[in-house]
Amino acid sequence: MNTRVDKLVRDAMVWSHLAGDTVLRLKAVSKLDFPHAKSRNTEAKVTTSEAAE
């Protein structure tokens, strides 16, 4: 196989894997229930120390 083609194939596998990993992480984070998250009706102020907990 041509070395340039081989590199393109390897890069495609790596980048598609990285993109898929990011999408899965975003989906997982979107499903988390944050107790201090802002809702439409109330504004919750969260300090940095509360957010870290």
Short mmCIF file of C-alpha atoms in Angstrom, two decimals:
data_model
loop_
_atom_site.label_atom_id
_atom_site.label_comp_id
_atom_site.label_asym_id
_atom_site.label_seq_id
_atom_site.Cartn_x
_atom_site.Cartn_y
_atom_site.Cartn_z
CA MET A 1 0.00 0.00 0.00
CA ASN A 2 1.17 3.52 -0.70
CA THR A 3 2.63 5.09 2.46
CA ARG A 4 0.56 8.26 2.00
CA VAL A 5 -2.64 6.25 1.70
CA ASP A 6 -1.68 4.25 4.78
CA LYS A 7 -1.19 7.47 6.77
CA LEU A 8 -4.54 8.86 5.60
CA VAL A 9 -6.30 5.66 6.68
CA ARG A 10 -4.63 5.70 10.11
CA ASP A 11 -5.43 9.40 10.60
CA ALA A 12 -9.05 8.82 9.61
CA MET A 13 -9.38 6.06 12.20
CA VAL A 14 -7.80 8.18 14.94
CA TRP A 15 -9.84 11.32 14.24
CA SER A 16 -13.13 9.47 13.91
CA HIS A 17 -12.40 7.73 17.22
CA LEU A 18 -11.65 11.06 18.92
CA ALA A 19 -14.80 12.66 17.50
CA GLY A 20 -16.94 9.73 18.63
CA ASP A 21 -15.44 9.88 22.12
CA THR A 22 -16.29 13.59 22.40
CA VAL A 23 -19.86 13.04 21.23
CA LEU A 24 -20.37 10.27 23.78
CA ARG A 25 -19.00 12.49 26.55
CA LEU A 26 -21.30 15.35 25.57
CA LYS A 27 -24.29 13.00 25.57
CA ALA A 28 -23.36 11.69 29.01
CA VAL A 29 -22.91 15.17 30.48
CA SER A 30 -26.22 16.36 29.05
CA LYS A 31 -28.00 13.56 30.95
CA LEU A 32 -26.53 14.49 34.33
CA ASP A 33 -28.82 16.18 36.83
CA PHE A 34 -27.08 19.21 38.32
CA PRO A 35 -28.79 20.22 41.60
CA HIS A 36 -27.67 23.85 41.34
CA ALA A 37 -28.29 24.30 37.64
CA LYS A 38 -30.26 27.30 36.47
CA SER A 39 -33.85 26.61 35.67
CA ARG A 40 -36.10 28.82 33.63
CA ASN A 41 -38.08 30.00 36.65
CA THR A 42 -35.35 30.53 39.23
CA GLU A 43 -31.81 31.77 39.21
CA ALA A 44 -29.49 29.75 41.38
CA LYS A 45 -26.14 31.28 42.21
CA VAL A 46 -23.42 28.73 42.74
CA THR A 47 -20.06 29.55 44.25
CA THR A 48 -16.88 27.97 42.99
CA SER A 49 -16.56 25.79 46.07
CA GLU A 50 -20.14 24.52 45.70
CA ALA A 51 -19.54 23.71 42.05
CA ALA A 52 -16.42 21.75 42.96
CA GLU A 53 -18.41 19.53 45.33
#
